[in-house]
XYZ file of C-alpha atoms in Angstrom:
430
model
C -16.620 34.824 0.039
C -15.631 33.140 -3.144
C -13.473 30.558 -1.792
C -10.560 31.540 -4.169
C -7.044 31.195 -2.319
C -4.053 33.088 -2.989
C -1.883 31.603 -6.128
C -4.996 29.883 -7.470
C -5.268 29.580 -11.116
C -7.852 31.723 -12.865
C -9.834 28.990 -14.875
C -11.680 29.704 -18.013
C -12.300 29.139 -21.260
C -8.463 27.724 -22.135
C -8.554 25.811 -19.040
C -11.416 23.635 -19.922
C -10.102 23.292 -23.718
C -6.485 21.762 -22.089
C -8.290 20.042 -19.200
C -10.718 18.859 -21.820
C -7.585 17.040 -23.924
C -6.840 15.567 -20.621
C -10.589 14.075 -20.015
C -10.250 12.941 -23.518
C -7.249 10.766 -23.185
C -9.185 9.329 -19.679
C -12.796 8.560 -21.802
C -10.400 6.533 -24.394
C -8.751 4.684 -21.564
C -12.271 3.782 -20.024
C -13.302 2.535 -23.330
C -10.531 -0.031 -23.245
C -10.485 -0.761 -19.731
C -14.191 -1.682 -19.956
C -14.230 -3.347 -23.432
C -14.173 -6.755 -21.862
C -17.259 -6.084 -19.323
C -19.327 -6.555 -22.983
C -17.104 -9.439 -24.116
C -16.774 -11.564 -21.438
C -19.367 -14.481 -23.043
C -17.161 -13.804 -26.267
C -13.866 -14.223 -24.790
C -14.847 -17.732 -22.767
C -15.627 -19.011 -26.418
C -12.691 -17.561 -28.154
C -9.821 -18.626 -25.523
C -12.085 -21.750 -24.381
C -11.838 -20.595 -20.889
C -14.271 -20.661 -17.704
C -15.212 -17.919 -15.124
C -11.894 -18.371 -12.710
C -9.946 -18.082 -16.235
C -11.985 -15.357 -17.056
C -12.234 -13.265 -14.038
C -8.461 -13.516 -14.511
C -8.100 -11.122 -17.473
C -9.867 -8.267 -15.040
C -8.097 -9.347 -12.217
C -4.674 -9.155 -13.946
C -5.511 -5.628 -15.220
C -7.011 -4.235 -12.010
C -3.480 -5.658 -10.356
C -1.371 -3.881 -12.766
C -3.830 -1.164 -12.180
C -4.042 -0.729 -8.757
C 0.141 -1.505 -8.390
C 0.968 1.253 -10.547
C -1.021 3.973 -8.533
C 1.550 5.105 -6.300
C 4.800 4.874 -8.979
C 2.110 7.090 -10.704
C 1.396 9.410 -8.241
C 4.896 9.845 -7.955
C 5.522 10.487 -12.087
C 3.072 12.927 -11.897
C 4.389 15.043 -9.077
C 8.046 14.894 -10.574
C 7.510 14.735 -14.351
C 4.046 16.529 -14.911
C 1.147 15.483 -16.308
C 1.896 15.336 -20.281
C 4.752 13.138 -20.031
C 2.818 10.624 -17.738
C -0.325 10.540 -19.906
C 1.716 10.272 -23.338
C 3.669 7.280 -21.669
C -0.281 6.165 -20.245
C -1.656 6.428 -24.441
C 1.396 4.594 -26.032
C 0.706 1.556 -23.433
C -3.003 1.063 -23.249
C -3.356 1.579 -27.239
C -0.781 -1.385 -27.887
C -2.538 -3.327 -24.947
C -6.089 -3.206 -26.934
C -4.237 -3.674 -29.804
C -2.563 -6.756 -28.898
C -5.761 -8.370 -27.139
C -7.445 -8.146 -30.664
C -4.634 -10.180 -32.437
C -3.415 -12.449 -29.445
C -4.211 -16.109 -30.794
C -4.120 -17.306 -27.423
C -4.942 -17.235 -23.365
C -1.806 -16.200 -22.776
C -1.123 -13.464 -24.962
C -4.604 -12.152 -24.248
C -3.383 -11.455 -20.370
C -0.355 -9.769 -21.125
C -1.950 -7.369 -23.820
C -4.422 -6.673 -20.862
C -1.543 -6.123 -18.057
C 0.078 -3.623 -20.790
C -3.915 -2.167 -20.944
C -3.869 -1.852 -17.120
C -0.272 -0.079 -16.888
C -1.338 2.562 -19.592
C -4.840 3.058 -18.120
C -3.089 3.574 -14.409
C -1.724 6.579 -15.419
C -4.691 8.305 -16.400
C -6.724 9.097 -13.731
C -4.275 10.551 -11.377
C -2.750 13.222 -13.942
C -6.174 14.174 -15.412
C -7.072 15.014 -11.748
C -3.627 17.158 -11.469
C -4.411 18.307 -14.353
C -7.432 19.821 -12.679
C -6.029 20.911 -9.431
C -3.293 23.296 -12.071
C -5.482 24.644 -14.063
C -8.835 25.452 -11.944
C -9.406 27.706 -8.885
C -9.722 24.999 -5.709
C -13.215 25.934 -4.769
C -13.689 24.060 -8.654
C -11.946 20.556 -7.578
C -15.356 18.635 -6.174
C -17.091 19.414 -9.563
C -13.951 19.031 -11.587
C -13.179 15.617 -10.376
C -17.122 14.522 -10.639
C -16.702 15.641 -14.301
C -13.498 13.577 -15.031
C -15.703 11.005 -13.869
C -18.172 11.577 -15.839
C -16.400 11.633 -18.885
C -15.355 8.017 -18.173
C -18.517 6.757 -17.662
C -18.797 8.688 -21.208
C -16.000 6.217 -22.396
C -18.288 2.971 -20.324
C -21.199 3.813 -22.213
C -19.158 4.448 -25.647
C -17.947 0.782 -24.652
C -21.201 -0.787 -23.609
C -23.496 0.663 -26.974
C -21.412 1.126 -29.783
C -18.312 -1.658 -29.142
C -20.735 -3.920 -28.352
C -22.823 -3.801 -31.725
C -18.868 -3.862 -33.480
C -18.146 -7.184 -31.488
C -20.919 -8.676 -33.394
C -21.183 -6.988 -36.209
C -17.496 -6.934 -37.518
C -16.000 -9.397 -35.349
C -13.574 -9.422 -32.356
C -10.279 -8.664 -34.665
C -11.899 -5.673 -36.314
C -13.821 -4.173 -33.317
C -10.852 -4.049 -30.528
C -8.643 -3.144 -33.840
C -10.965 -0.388 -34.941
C -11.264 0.910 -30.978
C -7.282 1.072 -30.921
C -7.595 4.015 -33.288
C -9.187 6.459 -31.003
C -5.638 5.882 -29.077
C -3.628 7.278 -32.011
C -5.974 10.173 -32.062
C -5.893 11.110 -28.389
C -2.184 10.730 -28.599
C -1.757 13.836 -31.698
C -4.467 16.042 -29.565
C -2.273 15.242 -26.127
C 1.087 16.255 -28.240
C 0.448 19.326 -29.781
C -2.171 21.134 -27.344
C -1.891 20.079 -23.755
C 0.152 22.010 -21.198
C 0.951 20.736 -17.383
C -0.393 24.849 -16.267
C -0.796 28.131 -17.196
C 1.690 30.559 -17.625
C 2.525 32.312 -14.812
C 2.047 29.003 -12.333
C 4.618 27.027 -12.608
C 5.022 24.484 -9.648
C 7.977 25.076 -7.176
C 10.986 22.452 -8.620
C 11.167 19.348 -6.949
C 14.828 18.993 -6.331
C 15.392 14.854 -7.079
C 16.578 13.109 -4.113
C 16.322 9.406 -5.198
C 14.495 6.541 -3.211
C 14.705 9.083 -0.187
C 12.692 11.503 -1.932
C 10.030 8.950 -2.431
C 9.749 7.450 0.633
C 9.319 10.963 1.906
C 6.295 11.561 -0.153
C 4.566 7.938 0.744
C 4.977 8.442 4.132
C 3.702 11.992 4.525
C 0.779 11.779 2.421
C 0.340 8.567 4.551
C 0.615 10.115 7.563
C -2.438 12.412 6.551
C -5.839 10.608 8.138
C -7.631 12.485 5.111
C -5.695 10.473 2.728
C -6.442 7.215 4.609
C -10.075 7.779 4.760
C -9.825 9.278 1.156
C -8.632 5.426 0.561
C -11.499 3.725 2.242
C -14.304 6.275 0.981
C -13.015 4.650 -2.629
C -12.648 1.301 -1.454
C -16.135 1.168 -0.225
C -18.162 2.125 -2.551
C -16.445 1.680 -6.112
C -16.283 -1.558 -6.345
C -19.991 -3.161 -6.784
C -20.212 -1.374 -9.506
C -16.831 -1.924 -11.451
C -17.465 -5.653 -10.821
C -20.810 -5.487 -12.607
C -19.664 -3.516 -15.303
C -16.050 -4.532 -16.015
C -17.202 -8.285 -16.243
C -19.737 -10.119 -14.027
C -22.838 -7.486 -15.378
C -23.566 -9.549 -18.232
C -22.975 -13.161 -17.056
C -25.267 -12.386 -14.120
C -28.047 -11.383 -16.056
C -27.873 -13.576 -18.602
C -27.582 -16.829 -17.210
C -28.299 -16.182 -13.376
C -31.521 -13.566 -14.327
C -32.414 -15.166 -18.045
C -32.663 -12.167 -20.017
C -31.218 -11.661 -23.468
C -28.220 -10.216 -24.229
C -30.177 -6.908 -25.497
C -31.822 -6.536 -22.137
C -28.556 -7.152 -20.329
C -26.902 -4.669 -21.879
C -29.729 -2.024 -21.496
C -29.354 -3.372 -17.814
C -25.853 -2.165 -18.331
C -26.134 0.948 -20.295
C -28.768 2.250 -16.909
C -25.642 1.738 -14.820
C -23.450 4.091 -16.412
C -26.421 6.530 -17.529
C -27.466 6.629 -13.874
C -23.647 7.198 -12.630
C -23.789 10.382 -15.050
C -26.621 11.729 -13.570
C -25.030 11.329 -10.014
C -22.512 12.357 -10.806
C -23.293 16.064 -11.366
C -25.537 15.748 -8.422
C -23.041 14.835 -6.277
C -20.393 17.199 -7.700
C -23.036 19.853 -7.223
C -23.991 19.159 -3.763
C -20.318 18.835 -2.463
C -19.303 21.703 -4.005
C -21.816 23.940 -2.156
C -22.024 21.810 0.918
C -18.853 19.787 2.361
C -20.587 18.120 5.246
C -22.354 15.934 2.958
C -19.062 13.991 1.915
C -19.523 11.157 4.490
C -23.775 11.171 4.639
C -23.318 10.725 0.497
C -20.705 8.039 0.741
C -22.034 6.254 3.607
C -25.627 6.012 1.938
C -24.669 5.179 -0.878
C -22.622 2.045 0.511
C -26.083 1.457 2.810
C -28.276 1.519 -0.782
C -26.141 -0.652 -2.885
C -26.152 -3.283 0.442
C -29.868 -3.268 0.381
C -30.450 -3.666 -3.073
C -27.984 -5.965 -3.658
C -28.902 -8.317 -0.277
C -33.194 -8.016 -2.002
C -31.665 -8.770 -5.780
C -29.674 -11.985 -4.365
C -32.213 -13.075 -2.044
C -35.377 -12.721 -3.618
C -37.443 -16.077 -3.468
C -38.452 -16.362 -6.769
C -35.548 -18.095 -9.380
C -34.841 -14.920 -10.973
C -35.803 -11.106 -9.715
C -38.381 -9.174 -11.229
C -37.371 -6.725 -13.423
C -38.324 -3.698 -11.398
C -35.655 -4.343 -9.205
C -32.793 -5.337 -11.441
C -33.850 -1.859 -12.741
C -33.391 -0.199 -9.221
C -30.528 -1.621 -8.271
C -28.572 -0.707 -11.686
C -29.753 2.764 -10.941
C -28.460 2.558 -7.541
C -24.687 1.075 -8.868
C -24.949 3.797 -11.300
C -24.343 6.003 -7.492
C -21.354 4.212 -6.702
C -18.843 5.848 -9.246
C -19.670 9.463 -7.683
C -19.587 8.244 -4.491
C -15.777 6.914 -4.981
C -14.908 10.401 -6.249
C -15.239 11.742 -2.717
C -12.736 9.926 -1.252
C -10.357 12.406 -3.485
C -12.083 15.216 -1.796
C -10.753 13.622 1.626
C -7.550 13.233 0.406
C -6.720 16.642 -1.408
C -7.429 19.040 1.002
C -5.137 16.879 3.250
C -1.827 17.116 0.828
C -0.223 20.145 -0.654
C 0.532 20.873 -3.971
C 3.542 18.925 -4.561
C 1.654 15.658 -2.872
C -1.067 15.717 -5.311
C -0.036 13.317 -7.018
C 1.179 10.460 -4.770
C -1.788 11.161 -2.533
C -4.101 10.676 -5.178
C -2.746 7.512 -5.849
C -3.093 6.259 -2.639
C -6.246 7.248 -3.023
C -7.479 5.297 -6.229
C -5.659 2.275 -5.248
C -9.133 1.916 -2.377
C -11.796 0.809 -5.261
C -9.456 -1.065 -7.400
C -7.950 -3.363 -4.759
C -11.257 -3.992 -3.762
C -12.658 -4.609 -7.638
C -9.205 -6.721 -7.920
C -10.772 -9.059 -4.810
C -14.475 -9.159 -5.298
C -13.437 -10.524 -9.473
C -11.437 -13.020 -7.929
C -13.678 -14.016 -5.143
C -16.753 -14.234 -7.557
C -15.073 -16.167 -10.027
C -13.511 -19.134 -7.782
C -16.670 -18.616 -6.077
C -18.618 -19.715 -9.169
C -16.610 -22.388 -10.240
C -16.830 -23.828 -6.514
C -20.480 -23.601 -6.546
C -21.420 -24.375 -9.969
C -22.265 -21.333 -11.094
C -24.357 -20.162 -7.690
C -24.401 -16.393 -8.283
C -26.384 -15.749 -4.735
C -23.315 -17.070 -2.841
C -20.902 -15.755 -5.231
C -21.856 -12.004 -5.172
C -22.095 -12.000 -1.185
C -18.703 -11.422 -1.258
C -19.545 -7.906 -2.179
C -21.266 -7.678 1.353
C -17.805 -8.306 3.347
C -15.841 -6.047 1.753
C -18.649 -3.540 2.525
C -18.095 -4.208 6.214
C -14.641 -3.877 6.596
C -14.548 -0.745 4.246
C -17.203 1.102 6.615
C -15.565 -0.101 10.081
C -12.446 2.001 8.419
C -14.541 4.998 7.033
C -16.361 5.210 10.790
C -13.034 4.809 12.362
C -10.895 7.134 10.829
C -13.584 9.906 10.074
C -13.473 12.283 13.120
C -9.495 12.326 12.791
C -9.429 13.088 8.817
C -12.202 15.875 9.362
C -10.317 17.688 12.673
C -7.204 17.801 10.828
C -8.717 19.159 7.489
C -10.389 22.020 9.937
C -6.823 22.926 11.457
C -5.403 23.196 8.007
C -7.866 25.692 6.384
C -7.987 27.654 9.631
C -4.048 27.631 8.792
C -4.349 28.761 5.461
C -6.554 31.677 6.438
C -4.587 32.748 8.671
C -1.440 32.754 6.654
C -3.529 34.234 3.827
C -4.112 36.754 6.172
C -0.579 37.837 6.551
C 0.674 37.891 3.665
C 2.163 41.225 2.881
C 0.869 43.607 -0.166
């Protein structure tokens, strides 16, 4: 059986060059989104800030982030994807732009809000860019390799924009970055398309505010798209915390190594979360069952490692296991993927989009939360990093007591539907 349903696009060779222009837009907006996890030190001295101050910038730009998900979701499914990524480019390219000239705190956050709005709307429309362009069978793998791509864009970030912030400066390094924005945005204009000829989506008739309640509320009435929402809550967001801005800090001044170790620390993370990543997209794709057992240990590893890291009775771990557990965050981007595989077999077509949303708000809500809560936590304890970082641990709980909860309902339902589909695939007349 090849798992190919009626009306599914072919694939091939164009597809990946289009989808490819798509991923490339994404790996640009990672680049910028993460450009602050290796400048955090930098920007305390430049704005004269501390960590609440500081963990403000991410915060800030994981709320803008995570608020524009849904009005996403919704551009996508009623504009297409090339509009919605070209709006996406403009934004995040004057954000990093305008954090390399702002002269002060406060022009630094809203250059990263205007960062956060452009990044939010890449994501969701590389992933329908995917789900036009690919047979469905392909969406696991396809969505593991869009997240690949922007770990591509973390390690671009971590290595090479790194060196430029002290090499060149902070001016000339975010500068320099903003041009790969300008270049993405000619590549996006003149080559992508929303889907093949010959697949156009059914029009969408526009119904105002109606129409978009209407959308929420039935991809929210899906359990898949619930637990889609919890599988990314769960186990995103110990990683994005350590890479987007309490990495570095933590090892250097909790774990005393150098800045060069700390970022090799760093560069494992997103090295690891590539290899998962086509693990994972491989595994799914040939076995579904594993979605939960992949998720759920994953959540389990990261708890372990991060519980022996925090507690261990020495002042600072040994290095074996700051190497473990950066291997074992590097599983936690993959892992957050799957929670789209919950909530796209739950929507159709013309839900994509605002279910996907949904979706991706999980891990940055959580990110959003687990900044904040480390950096107040910090101040509060002067600088206690073993207190600080257990805040990981209760998110952890309440994202499993969801995952366990809502599991049985989100897979029964997702059974009924493809035993639908067969069935009306069945009788469709020739």
């Amino acid at each position: 059986m090849s798992g190919t349903l009626p009306g599914d696009p072919p694939g091939g060779r164009r597809a990946l060059a289009v989808w490819g222009i798509g991923v490339s837009v994404y790996f640009v907006a990672v680049i910028f989104r993460t450009s602050l996890g290796v400048a955090g030190l930098d920007a305390a001295d430049r704005f004269d800030v501390g960590a609440s101050a500081l963990s403000t910038f991410s915060i800030l730009q994981l709320l803008v982030y995570a608020g524009m998900q849904i009005p996403v979701g919704l551009l996508v499914d009623r504009l297409g994807t090339k509009k919605v990524l070209g709006i996406g480019v403009v934004l995040f390219t004057a954000g990093q732009l305008g954090f390399a000239f702002s002269p002060s705190y406060g022009m630094a956050l809203t250059s990263r809000a205007l960062l956060g709005c452009g990044d939010a709307m890449t994501f969701i429309s590389v992933l329908r860019l995917g789900t036009r362009w690919f047979p469905a069978r392909r969406g696991p793998l396809i969505a593991q390799m869009a997240g690949l791509a922007g770990m591509a864009g973390n390690l671009v970030s971590t290595l090479v924009l790194a060196r430029l912030l002290h090499g060149v400066g902070w001016t000339a390094a975010f500068a320099g970055s903003a041009v790969a924005g300008a270049v993405v945005f000619v590549l996006l204009l003149f080559f992508l398309k929303d889907h093949p000829e010959g697949y156009e989506p059914e029009p969408v008739p526009h119904q105002g505010a109606a129409y978009v309640r209407r959308q929420i509320a039935a991809s929210w009435r899906e359990p898949g798209t619930r637990l889609g929402l919890w599988v990314h809550f769960t186990t995103q967001f110990p990683a994005m915390v350590f890479l987007l801005l309490w990495g570095m800090p933590f090892l250097v001044e909790a774990q005393g190594l150098s800045r060069a170790a700390a970022g090799e620390l760093l560069t494992l993370v997103v090295l690891s979360n590539m290899a998962f990543g086509l693990v994972y997209g491989q595994i799914i794709a040939r076995h579904h069952g594993a979605r939960l057992p992949l998720a759920l240990g994953t959540v389990a590893a990261t708890a372990v490692l991060w519980a022996a890291t925090l507690v261990w009775p020495a002042d600072t771990a040994p290095m074996w296991l700051l190497v473990v557990l950066c291997v074992v965050l590097g599983a936690c981007g993959p892992a957050s993927m799957i929670g789209f595989d919950f909530a796209r077999p739950a929507n159709p077509a013309e839900r994509q989009g605002t279910a996907s949303g949904i979706t991706n708000m999980g891990g940055f809500v959580a990110s959003m939360t687990t900044l904040f809560a480390v950096g107040v936590l910090l101040d509060a304890t002067g600088d206690d990093y073993g207190v600080a970082f257990s805040s990981v641990f209760v998110l952890q709980v309440l994202g499993v007591t969801q995952i366990l909860r809502l599991r049985r309902r989100a897979v029964r339902r997702e059974r009924e539907r493809l035993v639908a589909s067969r069935v009306s695939s069945v009788h469709v007349p020739v």
